Coordinates of C-alpha atoms in Angstrom, one line a residue:
M41 CA 7.3 1.9 -32.0
K42 CA 5.6 1.1 -28.8
R43 CA 2.5 0.1 -28.4
F44 CA -0.7 2.5 -28.7
I45 CA -2.5 3.4 -25.3
T46 CA -4.8 6.0 -24.0
F47 CA -3.7 7.6 -21.5
V48 CA -2.8 5.5 -18.4
L49 CA -5.0 2.5 -19.6
V50 CA -4.5 0.7 -22.7
G51 CA -7.8 0.2 -23.9
L52 CA -9.4 1.1 -20.6
L53 CA -12.7 2.2 -22.9
A54 CA -12.4 -0.6 -25.6
A55 CA -16.0 -1.4 -24.3
C56 CA -17.2 2.1 -25.6
H57 CA -15.7 1.6 -29.0
E58 CA -13.6 4.9 -29.2
P59 CA -11.1 5.6 -26.8
I60 CA -10.0 9.1 -24.8
T61 CA -6.9 10.6 -25.9
E62 CA -6.4 12.9 -23.2
P63 CA -6.4 13.1 -18.9
P64 CA -10.7 12.4 -18.4
S65 CA -11.6 15.3 -15.6
P66 CA -14.1 13.0 -13.4
N67 CA -16.9 14.0 -15.0
F68 CA -15.9 13.5 -18.7
A69 CA -18.0 11.8 -21.1
A70 CA -16.3 9.2 -23.5
R71 CA -16.6 10.2 -27.4
G72 CA -18.3 7.5 -29.0
C73 CA -20.7 6.4 -25.8
E74 CA -24.2 7.3 -25.8
P75 CA -24.6 8.9 -22.1
G76 CA -26.5 6.8 -19.6
P77 CA -29.1 7.5 -16.7
S78 CA -27.2 9.8 -14.2
N79 CA -27.4 10.1 -10.7
D80 CA -28.2 12.8 -8.8
Q81 CA -24.8 13.9 -9.0
G82 CA -24.7 14.1 -12.9
R83 CA -22.0 11.2 -13.0
G84 CA -22.8 8.9 -16.1
S85 CA -23.8 5.4 -14.8
N86 CA -23.3 3.7 -18.0
P87 CA -20.4 1.7 -18.5
C88 CA -18.5 4.3 -20.9
S89 CA -19.0 6.9 -18.5
L90 CA -17.7 4.2 -15.3
L91 CA -14.6 3.8 -17.3
A92 CA -13.9 7.5 -17.6
L93 CA -14.0 7.9 -14.2
L94 CA -11.8 5.0 -13.6
A95 CA -9.1 6.7 -15.7
P96 CA -8.1 9.5 -13.7
V97 CA -8.0 7.7 -10.8
Y98 CA -5.4 5.9 -12.6
S99 CA -4.1 9.2 -14.1
A100 CA -3.0 10.4 -10.3
L101 CA -0.3 7.1 -9.9
H102 CA 1.2 8.9 -13.2
N103 CA 2.2 12.3 -10.5
T104 CA 3.4 9.9 -7.7
Q105 CA 6.6 9.3 -10.0
D106 CA 7.7 13.5 -9.2
N107 CA 7.0 14.1 -5.4
Y108 CA 6.8 10.4 -3.7
Y109 CA 9.8 9.1 -6.4
N110 CA 12.0 12.1 -5.5
V111 CA 11.6 11.5 -1.7
S112 CA 12.1 8.2 -1.3
E113 CA 15.4 8.9 -3.2
I114 CA 16.9 12.0 -3.0
S115 CA 16.5 11.8 0.9
T116 CA 18.6 9.1 1.2
D117 CA 22.6 7.6 0.4
E118 CA 21.5 7.0 -3.1
M119 CA 21.3 10.2 -4.4
I120 CA 21.2 13.4 -4.9
V121 CA 20.7 17.0 -7.2
P122 CA 24.0 19.4 -6.0
T123 CA 23.7 22.8 -7.1
R124 CA 25.4 23.5 -10.9
G125 CA 25.7 26.7 -11.1
Q126 CA 23.0 28.1 -11.9
D127 CA 21.4 24.7 -12.6
W128 CA 19.6 22.7 -9.6
Y129 CA 19.5 25.3 -7.0
D130 CA 15.4 25.8 -7.2
G131 CA 15.0 28.0 -3.9
G132 CA 17.4 25.4 -2.1
T133 CA 14.8 22.7 -1.9
W134 CA 17.1 19.2 -3.3
L135 CA 19.5 20.1 -0.9
D136 CA 17.2 20.9 2.2
L137 CA 16.2 17.0 0.9
H138 CA 19.0 15.7 1.3
H139 CA 20.8 17.0 4.1
Q140 CA 17.6 16.3 5.5
T141 CA 17.1 19.7 7.4
W142 CA 13.4 19.9 6.4
T143 CA 11.2 21.6 8.8
A144 CA 6.8 21.9 8.1
T145 CA 7.8 25.2 6.2
S146 CA 11.0 24.6 4.4
P147 CA 11.8 24.3 1.0
A148 CA 11.8 20.5 0.3
T149 CA 8.2 20.7 2.8
L150 CA 6.5 23.7 0.6
T151 CA 7.7 21.5 -2.8
F152 CA 8.1 17.9 -2.9
L153 CA 5.7 17.0 1.0
N154 CA 3.6 19.3 -0.5
G155 CA 3.1 17.9 -3.6
I156 CA 3.0 14.3 -2.4
W157 CA 0.3 15.0 0.2
N158 CA -1.8 17.2 -3.0
D159 CA -1.0 14.5 -4.9
A160 CA -2.0 11.2 -3.1
F161 CA -5.4 13.2 -2.0
S162 CA -5.7 14.0 -5.6
G163 CA -6.2 10.3 -6.3
I164 CA -8.4 9.5 -3.0
T165 CA -10.9 12.2 -3.6
R166 CA -11.2 10.8 -7.7
A167 CA -11.7 7.6 -6.2
N168 CA -14.2 8.5 -3.7
E169 CA -16.2 10.4 -7.0
L170 CA -16.2 7.0 -9.0
L171 CA -17.4 4.9 -5.9
D172 CA -19.9 7.1 -5.3
A173 CA -21.1 7.2 -8.6
L174 CA -21.0 3.3 -8.6
R175 CA -23.8 2.8 -6.3
N176 CA -26.4 3.8 -9.1
A177 CA -24.7 3.0 -11.9
R178 CA -26.0 0.1 -13.9
G179 CA -22.8 -0.8 -16.2
R180 CA -21.0 -3.5 -16.6
D181 CA -18.3 -4.8 -14.2
Q182 CA -19.0 -2.8 -11.6
A183 CA -17.7 -4.8 -9.2
I184 CA -14.1 -5.1 -10.6
I185 CA -14.2 -1.3 -11.5
A186 CA -14.9 -0.7 -8.0
A187 CA -12.0 -2.9 -6.9
E188 CA -9.7 -1.0 -8.7
A189 CA -10.8 1.9 -7.9
R190 CA -10.5 0.7 -4.0
T191 CA -6.9 -0.7 -4.4
L192 CA -5.8 2.1 -5.7
R193 CA -7.6 4.5 -2.6
A194 CA -5.5 1.6 -0.5
F195 CA -2.2 2.4 -2.1
Y196 CA -2.5 6.5 -2.3
Y197 CA -2.8 5.6 1.6
Y198 CA -0.3 3.1 1.7
Q199 CA 1.8 6.4 0.5
L200 CA 0.6 8.7 3.0
M201 CA 0.8 6.1 5.3
D202 CA 4.9 5.8 4.5
M203 CA 5.4 9.4 4.3
F204 CA 3.6 11.3 6.9
G205 CA 2.0 8.3 9.6
G206 CA -1.3 8.7 10.5
V207 CA -3.7 11.0 8.1
P208 CA -7.9 11.3 7.7
I209 CA -9.3 8.4 5.9
F210 CA -11.7 9.5 3.6
T211 CA -14.6 7.3 2.3
T212 CA -16.8 9.3 0.7
P213 CA -16.4 12.8 -1.9
Q214 CA -16.6 15.3 0.6
F215 CA -14.1 16.1 2.7
A216 CA -14.6 18.2 5.7
P217 CA -12.2 18.6 8.2
Q218 CA -11.6 15.9 10.1
P219 CA -8.9 14.8 13.0
R220 CA -5.9 12.3 12.0
N221 CA -5.9 8.7 12.3
T222 CA -3.6 7.1 13.9
R223 CA -1.0 5.2 11.8
A224 CA -1.9 1.9 12.7
E225 CA -5.5 2.7 11.5
V226 CA -4.6 3.2 8.3
F227 CA -2.0 0.1 8.4
H228 CA -5.3 -1.9 9.1
F229 CA -7.6 0.2 6.6
I230 CA -5.2 -0.5 4.3
E231 CA -5.1 -4.0 4.8
S232 CA -8.8 -4.5 4.9
E233 CA -9.2 -2.6 1.4
L234 CA -6.9 -4.8 -0.3
L235 CA -7.5 -8.4 1.5
E236 CA -11.5 -7.2 0.3
T237 CA -10.8 -5.9 -3.1
R238 CA -8.5 -8.8 -3.9
T239 CA -11.3 -11.3 -4.7
A240 CA -12.7 -9.3 -6.9
L241 CA -10.1 -8.4 -8.9
P242 CA -8.5 -10.6 -12.0
D243 CA -5.6 -12.8 -12.1
S244 CA -4.5 -10.9 -15.3
W245 CA -6.0 -8.9 -18.0
V246 CA -5.7 -9.1 -21.5
A247 CA -3.2 -7.2 -23.8
A248 CA -5.0 -4.3 -24.2
D249 CA -6.0 -3.5 -20.7
Y250 CA -2.0 -3.6 -19.4
G251 CA -1.2 -1.9 -16.3
R252 CA -5.2 -2.5 -14.8
M253 CA -4.8 -3.2 -10.9
T254 CA -4.8 -7.4 -10.4
K255 CA -4.6 -10.1 -7.5
G256 CA -0.8 -9.7 -7.6
A257 CA -0.8 -5.9 -7.1
A258 CA -2.9 -6.1 -4.2
D259 CA -0.8 -8.8 -2.8
A260 CA 2.3 -7.2 -3.5
I261 CA 1.0 -3.8 -1.5
L262 CA -0.1 -6.3 1.0
A263 CA 3.5 -8.3 1.5
S264 CA 5.3 -4.6 1.4
L265 CA 2.6 -3.7 3.8
Y266 CA 3.4 -6.7 5.8
L267 CA 7.0 -6.3 5.8
N268 CA 7.1 -2.7 6.9
A269 CA 4.8 -3.3 9.8
A270 CA 6.7 -2.5 12.5
V271 CA 7.0 0.7 11.1
F272 CA 3.8 1.4 9.6
T273 CA 1.7 0.6 12.7
S274 CA 4.0 3.0 15.2
D275 CA 3.8 6.9 15.3
A276 CA 8.1 6.1 17.0
P277 CA 9.3 3.7 15.1
S278 CA 13.0 2.6 16.2
A279 CA 15.4 5.2 14.4
T280 CA 18.7 3.2 15.3
T281 CA 17.4 -0.5 15.6
Y282 CA 15.4 -3.2 12.8
N283 CA 12.5 -2.8 12.8
S284 CA 11.1 -6.4 12.2
C285 CA 7.9 -7.8 11.2
A286 CA 8.1 -10.6 13.3
S287 CA 7.3 -8.0 16.8
V288 CA 4.0 -7.4 15.2
R289 CA 1.0 -9.3 14.8
V290 CA -2.0 -9.1 12.5
G291 CA -4.6 -11.9 13.1
V292 CA -3.2 -14.6 14.4
Q293 CA 0.1 -14.6 12.9
T294 CA 2.7 -12.4 12.7
A295 CA 3.4 -9.8 10.1
C296 CA 6.0 -11.7 8.6
H297 CA 4.3 -14.7 7.8
A298 CA 1.2 -12.2 6.3
A299 CA 4.0 -10.9 4.0
I300 CA 5.5 -14.4 3.0
A301 CA 1.7 -15.8 2.8
A302 CA 1.1 -12.5 0.2
A303 CA 4.5 -12.9 -1.2
D304 CA 3.0 -16.4 -2.3
R305 CA 0.4 -16.4 -3.3
I306 CA 2.0 -14.2 -6.1
L307 CA 5.1 -16.9 -6.7
N308 CA 2.3 -19.3 -6.6
S309 CA 0.0 -17.4 -9.8
G310 CA 1.7 -18.4 -12.2
Q311 CA 1.5 -14.7 -13.4
Y312 CA 5.1 -13.5 -12.9
S313 CA 8.6 -15.1 -13.8
L314 CA 11.8 -13.0 -13.7
A315 CA 13.1 -11.7 -16.9
A316 CA 16.1 -13.4 -17.9
D317 CA 17.7 -10.0 -19.2
W318 CA 18.0 -7.9 -15.8
H319 CA 17.6 -4.9 -17.8
S320 CA 15.1 -5.6 -20.2
N321 CA 12.9 -4.2 -16.9
F322 CA 13.4 -1.2 -17.7
A323 CA 13.6 -0.8 -21.2
P324 CA 11.2 1.4 -23.7
D325 CA 9.3 -1.9 -24.6
N326 CA 9.2 -2.8 -20.5
F327 CA 5.4 -3.7 -20.8
A328 CA 6.1 -7.2 -21.9
S329 CA 8.1 -8.0 -18.8
P330 CA 7.3 -11.1 -17.7
E331 CA 8.2 -9.4 -13.9
N332 CA 6.1 -6.2 -14.1
I333 CA 2.8 -6.4 -10.9
L334 CA 1.7 -3.2 -9.8
V335 CA 3.1 0.0 -12.6
V336 CA 2.7 3.4 -13.9
K337 CA 2.1 2.9 -17.4
N338 CA 4.3 5.8 -19.3
L339 CA 3.6 7.0 -22.8
N340 CA 6.0 8.2 -25.3
Q341 CA 3.5 11.1 -26.0
P342 CA 3.7 14.8 -24.8
G343 CA 3.1 15.4 -20.8
L344 CA 2.4 11.7 -20.5
G345 CA 5.7 9.8 -20.2
L346 CA 8.6 9.3 -18.1
N347 CA 11.7 11.7 -17.6
F348 CA 13.9 9.6 -15.6
V349 CA 16.6 9.9 -17.9
M350 CA 16.3 13.6 -18.7
R351 CA 16.9 14.3 -14.8
A352 CA 20.3 12.7 -14.9
L353 CA 21.7 13.4 -18.4
H354 CA 23.9 16.2 -19.1
Y355 CA 22.8 18.7 -21.7
N356 CA 24.7 17.6 -24.5
Q357 CA 24.0 13.6 -24.2
L358 CA 20.2 14.1 -25.5
T359 CA 17.7 15.8 -28.4
P360 CA 16.2 17.8 -26.6
T361 CA 18.0 18.8 -24.2
P362 CA 18.4 17.1 -20.9
W363 CA 18.8 18.3 -17.5
N364 CA 21.5 17.4 -16.0
G365 CA 20.5 17.4 -12.2
F366 CA 20.3 14.0 -10.3
A367 CA 23.6 12.1 -9.9
A368 CA 24.1 8.7 -7.7
L369 CA 26.3 9.0 -4.3
A370 CA 29.6 7.8 -4.7
E371 CA 29.2 5.2 -1.9
T372 CA 26.0 4.0 -3.6
Y373 CA 27.9 3.6 -7.1
R374 CA 31.1 1.7 -4.9
A375 CA 28.5 -1.0 -3.3
F376 CA 28.3 -2.9 -6.8
D377 CA 31.0 -5.3 -7.7
A378 CA 32.4 -4.6 -11.1
D379 CA 31.1 -7.5 -12.5
D380 CA 27.4 -7.2 -11.5
Q381 CA 25.5 -6.9 -14.8
R382 CA 23.3 -4.2 -12.4
R383 CA 25.8 -2.2 -12.3
G384 CA 25.3 -0.8 -16.0
I385 CA 22.6 1.5 -15.2
F386 CA 25.1 3.9 -13.2
L387 CA 27.2 6.2 -16.4
A388 CA 31.3 6.9 -15.0
G389 CA 34.3 8.4 -16.7
P390 CA 34.1 8.8 -20.6
Q391 CA 31.2 10.0 -21.8
V392 CA 28.5 9.5 -25.5
N393 CA 25.8 11.1 -26.7
L394 CA 23.2 8.6 -26.6
D395 CA 21.7 9.4 -29.6
T396 CA 24.5 8.9 -32.1
G397 CA 27.0 7.2 -29.6
E398 CA 29.6 10.3 -30.5
P399 CA 31.7 11.4 -27.8
A400 CA 30.2 14.4 -25.8
F401 CA 31.5 17.5 -24.6
D402 CA 30.4 19.8 -21.5
R403 CA 29.0 23.4 -22.1
S404 CA 33.5 24.3 -22.4
G405 CA 33.7 22.1 -25.0
A406 CA 35.7 19.7 -23.3
P407 CA 35.5 16.1 -23.4
L408 CA 32.2 15.3 -20.9
V409 CA 34.1 13.2 -18.1
F410 CA 31.5 11.8 -15.4
T411 CA 33.4 11.4 -11.8
V412 CA 32.5 9.1 -8.8
D413 CA 32.9 12.0 -6.5
I414 CA 30.9 15.2 -6.2
I415 CA 33.4 17.6 -4.3
D416 CA 30.8 20.0 -3.0
E417 CA 26.7 19.8 -3.1
N418 CA 26.7 23.6 -3.2
N419 CA 28.7 24.4 -6.1
A420 CA 29.1 20.7 -8.4
G421 CA 31.0 21.3 -11.9
E422 CA 28.7 19.6 -14.8
G423 CA 30.4 16.0 -14.9
E424 CA 30.3 15.3 -11.2
G425 CA 28.5 12.6 -10.0
T426 CA 27.4 9.2 -11.8
R427 CA 24.6 9.8 -13.4
I428 CA 21.7 6.2 -12.9
V429 CA 20.5 5.5 -16.6
K430 CA 18.2 2.6 -15.2
W431 CA 15.6 3.3 -17.7
P432 CA 17.7 4.5 -20.9
P433 CA 16.3 6.8 -23.5
D434 CA 13.1 5.7 -25.9
P435 CA 13.9 6.1 -29.5
N436 CA 11.0 6.9 -30.2
R437 CA 10.2 9.6 -26.8
A438 CA 8.4 12.7 -27.2
G439 CA 10.5 15.6 -26.0
P440 CA 11.5 14.6 -22.6
D441 CA 8.9 11.8 -22.5
N442 CA 9.7 8.7 -22.7
G443 CA 7.8 5.2 -22.7
N444 CA 9.2 2.9 -20.2
D445 CA 6.6 2.1 -17.6
F446 CA 7.8 2.9 -14.4
A447 CA 7.0 -0.8 -11.7
Y448 CA 6.5 0.1 -8.4
F449 CA 6.6 -3.7 -7.7
R450 CA 7.7 -6.3 -9.2
L451 CA 8.9 -10.0 -8.7
G452 CA 12.3 -9.2 -8.1
E453 CA 11.3 -7.6 -5.3
I454 CA 8.8 -9.8 -4.2
L455 CA 11.3 -12.7 -3.7
L456 CA 13.3 -9.8 -1.6
I457 CA 10.1 -8.9 0.8
K458 CA 9.8 -13.2 1.4
A459 CA 13.7 -13.6 2.2
E460 CA 13.6 -10.7 4.1
A461 CA 10.8 -11.7 6.1
L462 CA 12.0 -15.9 6.1
N463 CA 15.1 -14.3 7.8
A464 CA 13.4 -12.6 10.4
L465 CA 11.6 -15.5 11.5
Y466 CA 14.1 -17.9 10.8
P467 CA 18.2 -16.1 11.2
G468 CA 20.2 -17.6 8.7
S469 CA 17.5 -19.0 6.7
G470 CA 18.2 -21.8 4.2
E471 CA 15.3 -20.7 2.1
A472 CA 16.0 -16.8 2.4
L473 CA 19.5 -17.5 0.8
A474 CA 18.3 -19.3 -2.3
L475 CA 16.1 -16.3 -3.2
L476 CA 18.8 -13.8 -2.9
N477 CA 21.2 -16.2 -4.8
A478 CA 18.4 -16.8 -7.6
L479 CA 18.4 -12.9 -8.3
R480 CA 22.0 -12.5 -8.3
A481 CA 22.4 -15.7 -10.9
R482 CA 21.1 -13.9 -13.6
V483 CA 23.0 -11.4 -13.3
F484 CA 27.1 -12.5 -12.3
E485 CA 29.0 -14.7 -15.0
P486 CA 29.8 -16.9 -14.0
D487 CA 27.7 -17.1 -10.9
K488 CA 28.3 -15.5 -7.5
P489 CA 26.3 -16.9 -4.9
L490 CA 25.9 -15.6 -1.1
A491 CA 27.3 -18.3 1.5
T492 CA 24.9 -16.9 3.6
V493 CA 22.2 -14.5 4.9
D494 CA 21.6 -11.7 7.0
R495 CA 20.0 -8.2 8.0
G496 CA 22.9 -6.6 6.4
A497 CA 23.2 -9.1 2.9
I498 CA 19.7 -8.5 2.6
L499 CA 19.7 -4.7 2.4
R500 CA 22.1 -4.7 0.5
E501 CA 21.2 -7.3 -2.2
R502 CA 17.9 -4.9 -2.1
L503 CA 20.5 -2.2 -3.2
L504 CA 21.5 -3.7 -5.7
E505 CA 18.3 -4.9 -7.1
L506 CA 16.0 -2.0 -6.1
T507 CA 18.8 1.4 -6.6
A508 CA 16.3 4.0 -7.8
E509 CA 12.8 2.2 -7.6
A510 CA 11.9 4.3 -5.0
K511 CA 12.3 2.1 -2.5
R512 CA 15.0 3.4 -0.3
R513 CA 14.0 5.5 2.4
Q514 CA 11.3 2.9 3.5
D515 CA 14.2 0.3 3.4
L516 CA 16.4 2.7 5.6
I517 CA 14.0 3.3 8.0
R518 CA 13.1 0.0 8.4
H519 CA 16.6 -1.1 9.3
G520 CA 17.3 1.9 11.2
R521 CA 19.5 3.2 9.1
Y522 CA 17.8 6.5 7.8
T523 CA 18.9 8.9 10.3
Q524 CA 22.4 7.7 9.7
A525 CA 25.1 10.0 8.2
W526 CA 26.2 9.4 4.3
S527 CA 27.7 12.0 2.2
F528 CA 26.7 15.6 2.5
K529 CA 24.1 15.0 5.7
Q530 CA 24.8 14.8 9.6
A531 CA 23.2 12.2 11.2
G532 CA 20.0 12.8 12.5
G533 CA 17.4 12.9 14.9
P534 CA 14.4 10.2 15.4
R535 CA 11.9 12.7 13.7
L536 CA 13.4 12.3 10.2
V537 CA 11.4 8.9 10.0
L538 CA 8.1 11.1 9.4
M539 CA 8.0 13.9 7.8
P540 CA 6.0 16.8 8.6
I541 CA 2.4 17.4 8.0
P542 CA 3.3 21.2 5.3
Q543 CA 1.9 23.8 7.3
S544 CA -0.1 24.8 4.3
Q545 CA -2.3 21.4 5.0
L546 CA -2.5 22.0 8.8
A547 CA -3.9 25.4 7.9
A548 CA -6.3 23.9 5.1
N549 CA -7.8 21.3 8.2
P550 CA -7.3 23.0 11.3
M551 CA -7.9 19.7 13.3
L552 CA -4.9 17.8 12.2
V553 CA -2.0 17.4 14.6
Q554 CA 1.7 18.3 13.2
N555 CA 4.3 15.4 13.8
P556 CA 6.3 15.4 16.6
G557 CA 9.4 17.0 16.1
Y558 CA 8.0 19.5 13.7

């Protein structure tokens, strides 16, 4: 069975002798700990209560596997959730998202975009409450706990900036209405927070604390921040041309140089290495992967696990019943060479029950076959569309909850970030080519190295390496490809590179201004 852990952090409250086993509220007092002195807001300031305040800052990360993940994938050329008879229409939310027809009040905005906003600001609120409590704290390791909270808060702002551009920056628990900061201001806030917090974070944690923030996690966010700097510092990035990190300066260097420096800190840290078996990065015991840098910890416990496999598989392929929703677009499936081991994430053709290995059947009793093509996304058959099962079922799952951890950043992507930054500075870079081929060497037998490198090759390798890892929307925007047409979607206008601020958020904060085009 997967290692025993508490909610989001293994052994987060180990210093308190008895771990919590449920998501704590911001004022949760850990059992087995003597209450310590409190500040004027009633928050405990002893080590146990400080750790109890930190746990919900991490737990907000679990929620990002829904709304932020869905938008990052379903709005792109990687995935679609077709309507299957009476299933998955859901008021038009999924096809509104894939068709990119959203408005400030459309189904996708009311569901997914509003969810992203609330999920991220929930994490920010929890971080601010903890940081406020730390001002009067006397517990151990306040500096590390504060650095963890600030790193998490920076990552929640990273997701908001990625989706909406400029948002209000709050650093205290009191959320009075205030105007949006510019996207560039949010970028520099995130950058400055991470550059400062990384100095207080450890290189690694003992096994019992696996999953907590480290220097590597801060550097991974920074590397991605810098690679996307031309997008993340602009309220109107190009929708049709490459947004190069070479065109933006951060301090005395280009953002590309800064991305390479952040990547090199990770590569030279001695903390990470490429897993020999690529698929092991996603297995139910992937907590042991040497590639993991920033993960969302999942548990095979009710309500605390990863349910990606349930979203994709047919109703008759597991127990309990999966949901038969998410499917890959044909062009994504066909982008993989037949001899690429990474193609194994897709299920196509005749299917089996993944619990028993016996042949699977559709609801009519016919053999279940997954087709590559989806004929009509508004009325798809049960077996239309290949399914992405990158995170295989956990044999010890609790209902739909699997224990596979989800990595927002792993070493494979750091190599890709460095390669893209190098190629932006030095087109055709031999070092960039070597980095791509290092990734390819472990998934082809015999080896199948690339002969040359360019932006197109890098974008394609990111697809092959990172499909279903919540990177595609960001990649397409950076490469000027997000508004192009693909299956079931028409070409769109430049407004699409920023999401609309949901109308409910505008109503709650009248000082907000909507993004252009909405």
